[in-house]
Amino acid sequence: MTTRTDPHSPKNFEPTHYTFIGWIYTGSNVEAADALNDPEAVDFMDAHPHVGVYGASQCDHCGSRFAYGAVFSYRGEGWITVGHDCASGRFNCPDRFTFELATMRRKVAALREYGKKSAAVRKLMAAHPDLAVAAEWSTEAWEIRNDLRAQDTEEGEREARVLGHLVGFNIDTIRDIVAKLFRYGSISEKQTAFVIRLAREGQEKLTQAKAIAERIAAMEPLTAGRQALEGTLKSVKSYDGFNGPVWKMVVALDSGHAVFGTVPGSLWEDANRIAFGEGTVPMDGLKGIRVRFDANVDPSVGDNDFAKYSRPTKCEVLDVTPMRAAQARAEASEIERRLAQVAELAANDADDAAWTEVAAKLATRRAEVAARVAIVTQRS
């Protein structure tokens, strides 16, 4: 065994000859080394010679190999590297190193975990190439929308609004699921298929955005003032009002414009009375019916296809076929649920004659409802 005679050996060690420069990581994780090494220590090592006995990952004091260590300047002549045990012991920097070492270990662990998840993501992307395409599409569409908004022009804002309306849900949903993929390292098969489908649908709609924005720009805005409005009810939603919930609706007019305002008080009762003879469908089930009413119109500035209305009166329900179709489809779905329930009960009952009779009655009812669905769907 060779006896050390260098000034850094435990026998010849003099603490006052050393100045702390910074902490380093010399483990196997290259990304961790790049992220965690103290820049000051790296710069000092690049600018000065190594005056120690061993390499950068071996303690120049005791000779042990290390992953977490420190760089010290020796009398300003050059540098040596010291493992964390010697740095916090004989080199007299325990308090600071305890904190720095814990921080570095946490970061290395996080980077290792990120590396595992990244590998899992790459494997999933390789197995589902369309998933990678979908993720890339959502990012590009998101950037397009932001770029349009950043133009600060009426045309850019209009196209961004149309794009957001057409594919905003697709973009945001895909980005949310992909973010969870990178965070947790996996998503379900159903989520994968959902993301791919949203991207394909979104791409088709994305190509329509510019054309729709140009069409809106060429439209003449609605005239302000009180007038008769006729169209199809596109959506109904409850909002918090001053005296409680307030129902509002969007009506698509035959001219291509859309108007937004409070649902007339008699609309729900009249629509249900015409469709079923009584109130059986909730307010948000009115979507698709055709209405006519008078109202004060306030066109939107810079948005030719949209206007708000107020004080609706003389409301007439012109067509409730979509309500009947929706009600029939809901009834058909309930019958299917009950048939499945009956089949399960019959399978667990030795005396299934009674269940057979119930199933037969439900099957008859299913045929009747299916015929009604076909009729009202054809009308709508």
Tab-separated table of C-alpha atoms in Angstrom:
chain	number	residue	atom	x	y	z
A	1	MET	CA	0.000	0.000	0.000
A	2	THR	CA	1.388	3.387	-1.041
A	3	THR	CA	1.662	5.995	1.692
A	4	ARG	CA	0.169	9.311	0.670
A	5	THR	CA	2.363	12.368	1.009
A	6	ASP	CA	0.135	14.896	-0.811
A	7	PRO	CA	-1.181	17.908	1.163
A	8	HIS	CA	-4.806	16.676	0.892
A	9	SER	CA	-4.248	13.364	2.696
A	10	PRO	CA	-5.756	12.950	6.161
A	11	LYS	CA	-2.229	13.006	7.649
A	12	ASN	CA	-1.166	16.316	6.027
A	13	PHE	CA	-4.577	18.011	5.960
A	14	GLU	CA	-4.751	21.704	6.926
A	15	PRO	CA	-8.349	23.063	6.816
A	16	THR	CA	-7.315	26.713	6.540
A	17	HIS	CA	-5.795	26.097	3.109
A	18	TYR	CA	-9.184	25.331	1.528
A	19	THR	CA	-12.030	27.558	0.385
A	20	PHE	CA	-15.491	26.174	-0.405
A	21	ILE	CA	-16.623	26.847	-4.016
A	22	GLY	CA	-19.829	24.867	-4.591
A	23	TRP	CA	-21.669	21.549	-4.534
A	24	ILE	CA	-21.607	18.969	-7.319
A	25	TYR	CA	-23.386	15.746	-8.239
A	26	THR	CA	-21.336	13.021	-9.956
A	27	GLY	CA	-23.864	10.188	-10.000
A	28	SER	CA	-25.152	8.245	-13.013
A	29	ASN	CA	-28.056	10.588	-13.827
A	30	VAL	CA	-26.618	12.942	-16.446
A	31	GLU	CA	-29.715	15.155	-16.467
A	32	ALA	CA	-29.408	15.578	-12.693
A	33	ALA	CA	-25.763	16.587	-13.011
A	34	ASP	CA	-26.610	19.231	-15.593
A	35	ALA	CA	-29.472	20.551	-13.492
A	36	LEU	CA	-27.929	20.418	-10.005
A	37	ASN	CA	-24.226	21.185	-10.302
A	38	ASP	CA	-23.388	24.580	-8.823
A	39	PRO	CA	-22.544	26.826	-11.828
A	40	GLU	CA	-19.855	28.564	-9.767
A	41	ALA	CA	-18.204	25.225	-9.043
A	42	VAL	CA	-18.368	24.175	-12.693
A	43	ASP	CA	-16.897	27.488	-13.866
A	44	PHE	CA	-14.101	27.267	-11.288
A	45	MET	CA	-13.232	23.730	-12.383
A	46	ASP	CA	-13.128	24.835	-16.031
A	47	ALA	CA	-10.867	27.804	-15.260
A	48	HIS	CA	-8.406	26.117	-12.870
A	49	PRO	CA	-6.391	22.882	-12.824
A	50	HIS	CA	-7.183	19.864	-10.684
A	51	VAL	CA	-4.575	19.710	-7.920
A	52	GLY	CA	-5.966	16.651	-6.159
A	53	VAL	CA	-5.008	13.003	-6.326
A	54	TYR	CA	-8.125	11.348	-7.804
A	55	GLY	CA	-10.822	12.116	-10.385
A	56	ALA	CA	-13.846	14.380	-10.001
A	57	SER	CA	-16.038	11.581	-8.551
A	58	GLN	CA	-13.505	10.373	-5.959
A	59	CYS	CA	-12.754	12.189	-2.733
A	60	ASP	CA	-9.292	13.778	-2.875
A	61	HIS	CA	-9.153	13.628	0.934
A	62	CYS	CA	-10.104	10.045	1.843
A	63	GLY	CA	-10.159	8.352	-1.560
A	64	SER	CA	-13.784	7.125	-1.417
A	65	ARG	CA	-16.059	7.442	-4.418
A	66	PHE	CA	-19.127	9.676	-4.044
A	67	ALA	CA	-22.207	10.888	-5.849
A	68	TYR	CA	-22.762	14.023	-3.765
A	69	GLY	CA	-19.753	16.175	-3.030
A	70	ALA	CA	-18.153	19.594	-3.009
A	71	VAL	CA	-15.493	21.538	-4.864
A	72	PHE	CA	-12.823	23.319	-2.789
A	73	SER	CA	-10.124	25.719	-3.903
A	74	TYR	CA	-6.663	24.830	-2.570
A	75	ARG	CA	-4.708	28.027	-1.829
A	76	GLY	CA	-6.118	29.528	-5.017
A	77	GLU	CA	-3.898	27.234	-7.084
A	78	GLY	CA	-6.533	24.820	-8.270
A	79	TRP	CA	-9.390	22.633	-7.111
A	80	ILE	CA	-10.086	19.340	-5.409
A	81	THR	CA	-13.322	17.399	-4.984
A	82	VAL	CA	-14.464	16.068	-1.615
A	83	GLY	CA	-17.292	13.639	-0.805
A	84	HIS	CA	-20.197	14.783	1.334
A	85	ASP	CA	-19.009	12.928	4.450
A	86	CYS	CA	-15.606	14.656	4.446
A	87	ALA	CA	-17.135	18.000	3.415
A	88	SER	CA	-19.561	17.977	6.348
A	89	GLY	CA	-16.892	16.605	8.725
A	90	ARG	CA	-13.234	17.553	8.457
A	91	PHE	CA	-13.854	20.381	5.978
A	92	ASN	CA	-16.202	21.957	8.505
A	93	CYS	CA	-19.362	22.865	6.540
A	94	PRO	CA	-21.999	20.556	8.067
A	95	ASP	CA	-24.993	22.885	8.427
A	96	ARG	CA	-24.991	24.227	4.908
A	97	PHE	CA	-24.187	20.885	3.340
A	98	THR	CA	-26.948	19.088	5.250
A	99	PHE	CA	-29.479	21.410	3.650
A	100	GLU	CA	-27.856	21.346	0.200
A	101	LEU	CA	-27.451	17.566	0.256
A	102	ALA	CA	-31.123	17.020	1.141
A	103	THR	CA	-32.163	19.411	-1.625
A	104	MET	CA	-29.931	17.723	-4.186
A	105	ARG	CA	-31.176	14.252	-3.242
A	106	ARG	CA	-34.793	15.352	-3.596
A	107	LYS	CA	-34.089	16.828	-7.009
A	108	VAL	CA	-32.224	13.730	-8.167
A	109	ALA	CA	-35.112	11.543	-7.002
A	110	ALA	CA	-37.574	13.792	-8.842
A	111	LEU	CA	-35.500	13.662	-12.016
A	112	ARG	CA	-35.247	9.873	-11.793
A	113	GLU	CA	-39.012	9.643	-11.367
A	114	TYR	CA	-39.505	12.036	-14.279
A	115	GLY	CA	-37.169	9.864	-16.360
A	116	LYS	CA	-39.271	6.772	-15.611
A	117	LYS	CA	-42.493	8.578	-16.491
A	118	SER	CA	-40.944	10.017	-19.664
A	119	ALA	CA	-39.922	6.511	-20.718
A	120	ALA	CA	-43.472	5.292	-20.071
A	121	VAL	CA	-44.866	8.204	-22.107
A	122	ARG	CA	-42.510	7.472	-25.009
A	123	LYS	CA	-43.541	3.802	-24.919
A	124	LEU	CA	-47.229	4.734	-24.967
A	125	MET	CA	-46.699	7.223	-27.795
A	126	ALA	CA	-44.831	4.555	-29.789
A	127	ALA	CA	-47.704	2.109	-29.280
A	128	HIS	CA	-50.263	4.788	-30.252
A	129	PRO	CA	-48.737	7.080	-32.915
A	130	ASP	CA	-52.069	8.899	-33.260
A	131	LEU	CA	-51.782	9.940	-29.618
A	132	ALA	CA	-48.548	11.795	-30.329
A	133	VAL	CA	-50.182	13.420	-33.352
A	134	ALA	CA	-53.148	14.464	-31.193
A	135	ALA	CA	-50.887	16.001	-28.537
A	136	GLU	CA	-48.980	17.923	-31.205
A	137	TRP	CA	-52.230	19.082	-32.819
A	138	SER	CA	-53.591	20.473	-29.546
A	139	THR	CA	-50.399	22.450	-28.978
A	140	GLU	CA	-50.403	23.868	-32.507
A	141	ALA	CA	-54.112	24.775	-32.326
A	142	TRP	CA	-53.590	26.416	-28.926
A	143	GLU	CA	-50.720	28.488	-30.361
A	144	ILE	CA	-52.815	29.479	-33.394
A	145	ARG	CA	-55.606	30.713	-31.110
A	146	ASN	CA	-53.153	32.701	-28.985
A	147	ASP	CA	-51.450	34.182	-32.059
A	148	LEU	CA	-54.815	35.346	-33.412
A	149	ARG	CA	-55.614	37.033	-30.105
A	150	ALA	CA	-52.167	38.649	-30.022
A	151	GLN	CA	-52.809	40.342	-33.389
A	152	ASP	CA	-55.058	42.806	-31.541
A	153	THR	CA	-57.234	43.283	-34.616
A	154	GLU	CA	-60.952	42.874	-35.132
A	155	GLU	CA	-60.362	40.122	-37.712
A	156	GLY	CA	-57.921	38.242	-35.475
A	157	GLU	CA	-60.212	38.451	-32.463
A	158	ARG	CA	-63.184	37.275	-34.533
A	159	GLU	CA	-61.305	34.271	-35.923
A	160	ALA	CA	-59.941	33.418	-32.467
A	161	ARG	CA	-63.470	33.531	-31.068
A	162	VAL	CA	-64.786	31.271	-33.833
A	163	LEU	CA	-61.874	28.873	-33.362
A	164	GLY	CA	-62.455	28.785	-29.611
A	165	HIS	CA	-66.143	28.089	-30.137
A	166	LEU	CA	-65.486	25.295	-32.642
A	167	VAL	CA	-62.514	23.507	-31.081
A	168	GLY	CA	-61.887	25.162	-27.703
A	169	PHE	CA	-63.212	22.110	-25.858
A	170	ASN	CA	-61.075	19.783	-27.983
A	171	ILE	CA	-57.909	21.809	-27.417
A	172	ASP	CA	-58.310	22.270	-23.672
A	173	THR	CA	-59.426	18.692	-22.995
A	174	ILE	CA	-56.533	17.152	-24.937
A	175	ARG	CA	-53.996	19.417	-23.243
A	176	ASP	CA	-55.414	18.536	-19.826
A	177	ILE	CA	-55.260	14.770	-20.439
A	178	VAL	CA	-51.767	14.968	-21.959
A	179	ALA	CA	-50.601	16.998	-18.941
A	180	LYS	CA	-51.903	14.211	-16.684
A	181	LEU	CA	-50.077	11.687	-18.877
A	182	PHE	CA	-46.744	13.433	-18.290
A	183	ARG	CA	-47.526	13.928	-14.610
A	184	TYR	CA	-48.530	10.354	-13.793
A	185	GLY	CA	-46.866	8.427	-16.624
A	186	SER	CA	-50.023	6.778	-17.943
A	187	ILE	CA	-53.616	7.256	-19.059
A	188	SER	CA	-56.354	4.714	-19.701
A	189	GLU	CA	-57.154	3.154	-23.061
A	190	LYS	CA	-60.462	5.037	-23.079
A	191	GLN	CA	-58.672	8.344	-22.482
A	192	THR	CA	-56.225	7.538	-25.276
A	193	ALA	CA	-59.055	6.815	-27.721
A	194	PHE	CA	-60.929	9.918	-26.540
A	195	VAL	CA	-57.910	12.172	-27.142
A	196	ILE	CA	-57.352	10.749	-30.636
A	197	ARG	CA	-61.036	11.223	-31.514
A	198	LEU	CA	-61.066	14.813	-30.206
A	199	ALA	CA	-58.015	15.677	-32.302
A	200	ARG	CA	-59.519	14.236	-35.477
A	201	GLU	CA	-62.807	16.046	-34.922
A	202	GLY	CA	-60.948	19.235	-34.012
A	203	GLN	CA	-58.815	19.164	-37.152
A	204	GLU	CA	-61.940	18.944	-39.303
A	205	LYS	CA	-63.508	21.891	-37.486
A	206	LEU	CA	-60.259	23.880	-37.503
A	207	THR	CA	-60.321	24.076	-41.285
A	208	GLN	CA	-63.782	25.664	-41.071
A	209	ALA	CA	-62.820	28.437	-38.636
A	210	LYS	CA	-61.362	30.897	-41.145
A	211	ALA	CA	-64.245	30.454	-43.590
A	212	ILE	CA	-66.795	30.970	-40.813
A	213	ALA	CA	-64.966	34.074	-39.566
A	214	GLU	CA	-64.965	35.509	-43.111
A	215	ARG	CA	-68.670	34.772	-43.454
A	216	ILE	CA	-69.405	36.536	-40.168
A	217	ALA	CA	-67.336	39.551	-41.244
A	218	ALA	CA	-69.426	39.814	-44.433
A	219	MET	CA	-72.741	39.682	-42.529
A	220	GLU	CA	-74.795	42.771	-41.795
A	221	PRO	CA	-75.461	43.159	-38.056
A	222	LEU	CA	-79.024	43.020	-36.787
A	223	THR	CA	-80.886	46.302	-36.578
A	224	ALA	CA	-81.157	47.750	-33.087
A	225	GLY	CA	-84.610	48.204	-31.578
A	226	ARG	CA	-87.758	46.225	-30.988
A	227	GLN	CA	-88.574	43.594	-33.598
A	228	ALA	CA	-89.940	40.095	-34.210
A	229	LEU	CA	-87.445	37.235	-33.900
A	230	GLU	CA	-87.902	33.677	-35.158
A	231	GLY	CA	-85.508	30.755	-34.979
A	232	THR	CA	-84.330	27.520	-33.346
A	233	LEU	CA	-83.470	27.351	-29.674
A	234	LYS	CA	-79.814	26.224	-29.534
A	235	SER	CA	-79.151	26.208	-25.786
A	236	VAL	CA	-80.780	26.970	-22.434
A	237	LYS	CA	-78.764	27.630	-19.282
A	238	SER	CA	-79.352	28.836	-15.736
A	239	TYR	CA	-77.450	31.872	-14.449
A	240	ASP	CA	-77.268	33.454	-11.007
A	241	GLY	CA	-79.498	36.520	-10.995
A	242	PHE	CA	-80.079	39.298	-8.478
A	243	ASN	CA	-83.226	37.598	-7.133
A	244	GLY	CA	-82.180	33.992	-7.781
A	245	PRO	CA	-81.552	31.724	-10.801
A	246	VAL	CA	-82.402	33.173	-14.220
A	247	TRP	CA	-82.866	31.019	-17.325
A	248	LYS	CA	-81.376	32.385	-20.549
A	249	MET	CA	-81.316	31.010	-24.063
A	250	VAL	CA	-79.514	31.311	-27.378
A	251	VAL	CA	-81.731	31.333	-30.466
A	252	ALA	CA	-80.290	30.777	-33.955
A	253	LEU	CA	-82.200	32.934	-36.432
A	254	ASP	CA	-82.830	31.980	-40.036
A	255	SER	CA	-80.602	34.878	-41.117
A	256	GLY	CA	-77.554	33.191	-39.526
A	257	HIS	CA	-77.483	35.520	-36.534
A	258	ALA	CA	-77.727	34.360	-32.931
A	259	VAL	CA	-79.505	36.223	-30.130
A	260	PHE	CA	-79.097	35.767	-26.389
A	261	GLY	CA	-81.449	36.753	-23.590
A	262	THR	CA	-83.909	35.715	-20.902
A	263	VAL	CA	-86.263	32.810	-21.588
A	264	PRO	CA	-89.849	34.152	-21.886
A	265	GLY	CA	-91.900	33.180	-18.846
A	266	SER	CA	-94.528	31.192	-20.765
A	267	LEU	CA	-92.144	29.287	-23.034
A	268	TRP	CA	-91.583	26.210	-20.852
A	269	GLU	CA	-95.276	25.721	-20.026
A	270	ASP	CA	-96.415	26.242	-23.623
A	271	ALA	CA	-93.790	23.913	-25.098
A	272	ASN	CA	-94.592	21.081	-22.688
A	273	ARG	CA	-98.343	21.565	-23.112
A	274	ILE	CA	-98.043	21.371	-26.908
A	275	ALA	CA	-95.638	18.404	-26.839
A	276	PHE	CA	-97.116	16.258	-24.055
A	277	GLY	CA	-100.167	17.965	-22.607
A	278	GLU	CA	-98.317	18.604	-19.342
A	279	GLY	CA	-94.907	19.671	-18.002
A	280	THR	CA	-92.634	16.632	-18.356
A	281	VAL	CA	-89.358	18.001	-19.734
A	282	PRO	CA	-87.043	20.274	-17.705
A	283	MET	CA	-86.158	23.752	-18.920
A	284	ASP	CA	-82.842	22.665	-20.444
A	285	GLY	CA	-84.747	20.035	-22.445
A	286	LEU	CA	-86.222	22.700	-24.724
A	287	LYS	CA	-83.172	22.666	-27.023
A	288	GLY	CA	-84.150	22.319	-30.668
A	289	ILE	CA	-87.666	23.732	-30.548
A	290	ARG	CA	-88.644	26.542	-32.890
A	291	VAL	CA	-89.944	29.801	-31.409
A	292	ARG	CA	-91.126	33.277	-32.394
A	293	PHE	CA	-91.211	36.334	-30.095
A	294	ASP	CA	-90.836	40.114	-30.004
A	295	ALA	CA	-87.914	41.714	-28.161
A	296	ASN	CA	-85.601	44.736	-27.953
A	297	VAL	CA	-82.396	43.893	-29.859
A	298	ASP	CA	-78.956	45.257	-28.935
A	299	PRO	CA	-76.363	44.221	-31.589
A	300	SER	CA	-72.874	43.279	-30.377
A	301	VAL	CA	-70.118	45.700	-31.392
A	302	GLY	CA	-67.544	43.990	-33.643
A	303	ASP	CA	-69.497	40.720	-33.708
A	304	ASN	CA	-71.871	40.911	-36.670
A	305	ASP	CA	-73.553	37.557	-36.102
A	306	PHE	CA	-74.501	38.076	-32.459
A	307	ALA	CA	-76.879	40.285	-30.478
A	308	LYS	CA	-78.519	40.432	-27.079
A	309	TYR	CA	-82.224	40.880	-26.578
A	310	SER	CA	-84.403	42.024	-23.671
A	311	ARG	CA	-88.066	42.280	-22.693
A	312	PRO	CA	-89.364	39.332	-24.766
A	313	THR	CA	-93.141	39.240	-25.336
A	314	LYS	CA	-95.705	37.483	-27.551
A	315	CYS	CA	-93.766	34.219	-27.453
A	316	GLU	CA	-95.075	31.442	-29.712
A	317	VAL	CA	-93.890	27.832	-29.868
A	318	LEU	CA	-93.828	26.804	-33.533
A	319	ASP	CA	-92.358	23.265	-33.448
A	320	VAL	CA	-91.765	20.867	-30.521
A	321	THR	CA	-90.705	17.806	-32.558
A	322	PRO	CA	-87.142	17.797	-31.088
A	323	MET	CA	-88.614	17.684	-27.564
A	324	ARG	CA	-90.743	14.684	-28.449
A	325	ALA	CA	-87.763	12.947	-30.052
A	326	ALA	CA	-85.573	13.549	-27.019
A	327	GLN	CA	-88.299	12.301	-24.687
A	328	ALA	CA	-88.810	9.167	-26.799
A	329	ARG	CA	-85.067	8.424	-26.864
A	330	ALA	CA	-84.884	8.862	-23.091
A	331	GLU	CA	-87.786	6.448	-22.631
A	332	ALA	CA	-86.116	3.935	-24.964
A	333	SER	CA	-82.921	4.147	-22.948
A	334	GLU	CA	-84.831	3.536	-19.710
A	335	ILE	CA	-86.555	0.486	-21.206
A	336	GLU	CA	-83.181	-0.966	-22.234
A	337	ARG	CA	-81.905	-0.436	-18.698
A	338	ARG	CA	-84.923	-2.186	-17.194
A	339	LEU	CA	-84.643	-5.093	-19.656
A	340	ALA	CA	-81.021	-5.624	-18.633
A	341	GLN	CA	-82.076	-5.523	-14.985
A	342	VAL	CA	-84.849	-8.071	-15.570
A	343	ALA	CA	-82.451	-10.396	-17.395
A	344	GLU	CA	-80.054	-10.260	-14.448
A	345	LEU	CA	-82.822	-10.965	-11.939
A	346	ALA	CA	-84.152	-13.846	-14.045
A	347	ALA	CA	-80.699	-15.412	-14.239
A	348	ASN	CA	-80.551	-15.538	-10.432
A	349	ASP	CA	-84.083	-16.866	-9.948
A	350	ALA	CA	-84.921	-20.538	-10.532
A	351	ASP	CA	-88.581	-19.668	-11.144
A	352	ASP	CA	-88.108	-17.221	-14.017
A	353	ALA	CA	-91.599	-17.458	-15.511
A	354	ALA	CA	-92.668	-14.172	-13.924
A	355	TRP	CA	-89.538	-12.421	-15.183
A	356	THR	CA	-90.156	-13.799	-18.677
A	357	GLU	CA	-93.595	-12.208	-18.673
A	358	VAL	CA	-92.177	-8.864	-17.520
A	359	ALA	CA	-89.470	-9.030	-20.182
A	360	ALA	CA	-92.068	-9.725	-22.865
A	361	LYS	CA	-94.111	-6.675	-21.845
A	362	LEU	CA	-90.992	-4.513	-21.852
A	363	ALA	CA	-89.995	-5.825	-25.275
A	364	THR	CA	-93.424	-4.886	-26.624
A	365	ARG	CA	-93.092	-1.434	-25.114
A	366	ARG	CA	-89.602	-1.128	-26.604
A	367	ALA	CA	-90.966	-1.818	-30.091
A	368	GLU	CA	-93.662	0.837	-29.623
A	369	VAL	CA	-91.159	3.420	-28.433
A	370	ALA	CA	-88.716	2.556	-31.226
A	371	ALA	CA	-91.457	3.187	-33.775
A	372	ARG	CA	-92.242	6.521	-32.132
A	373	VAL	CA	-88.565	7.485	-32.124
A	374	ALA	CA	-88.341	6.694	-35.832
A	375	ILE	CA	-91.392	8.839	-36.610
A	376	VAL	CA	-90.388	11.911	-34.623
A	377	THR	CA	-86.742	11.645	-35.747
A	378	GLN	CA	-87.879	11.610	-39.371
A	379	ARG	CA	-90.007	14.700	-38.755
A	380	SER	CA	-87.156	16.559	-37.086
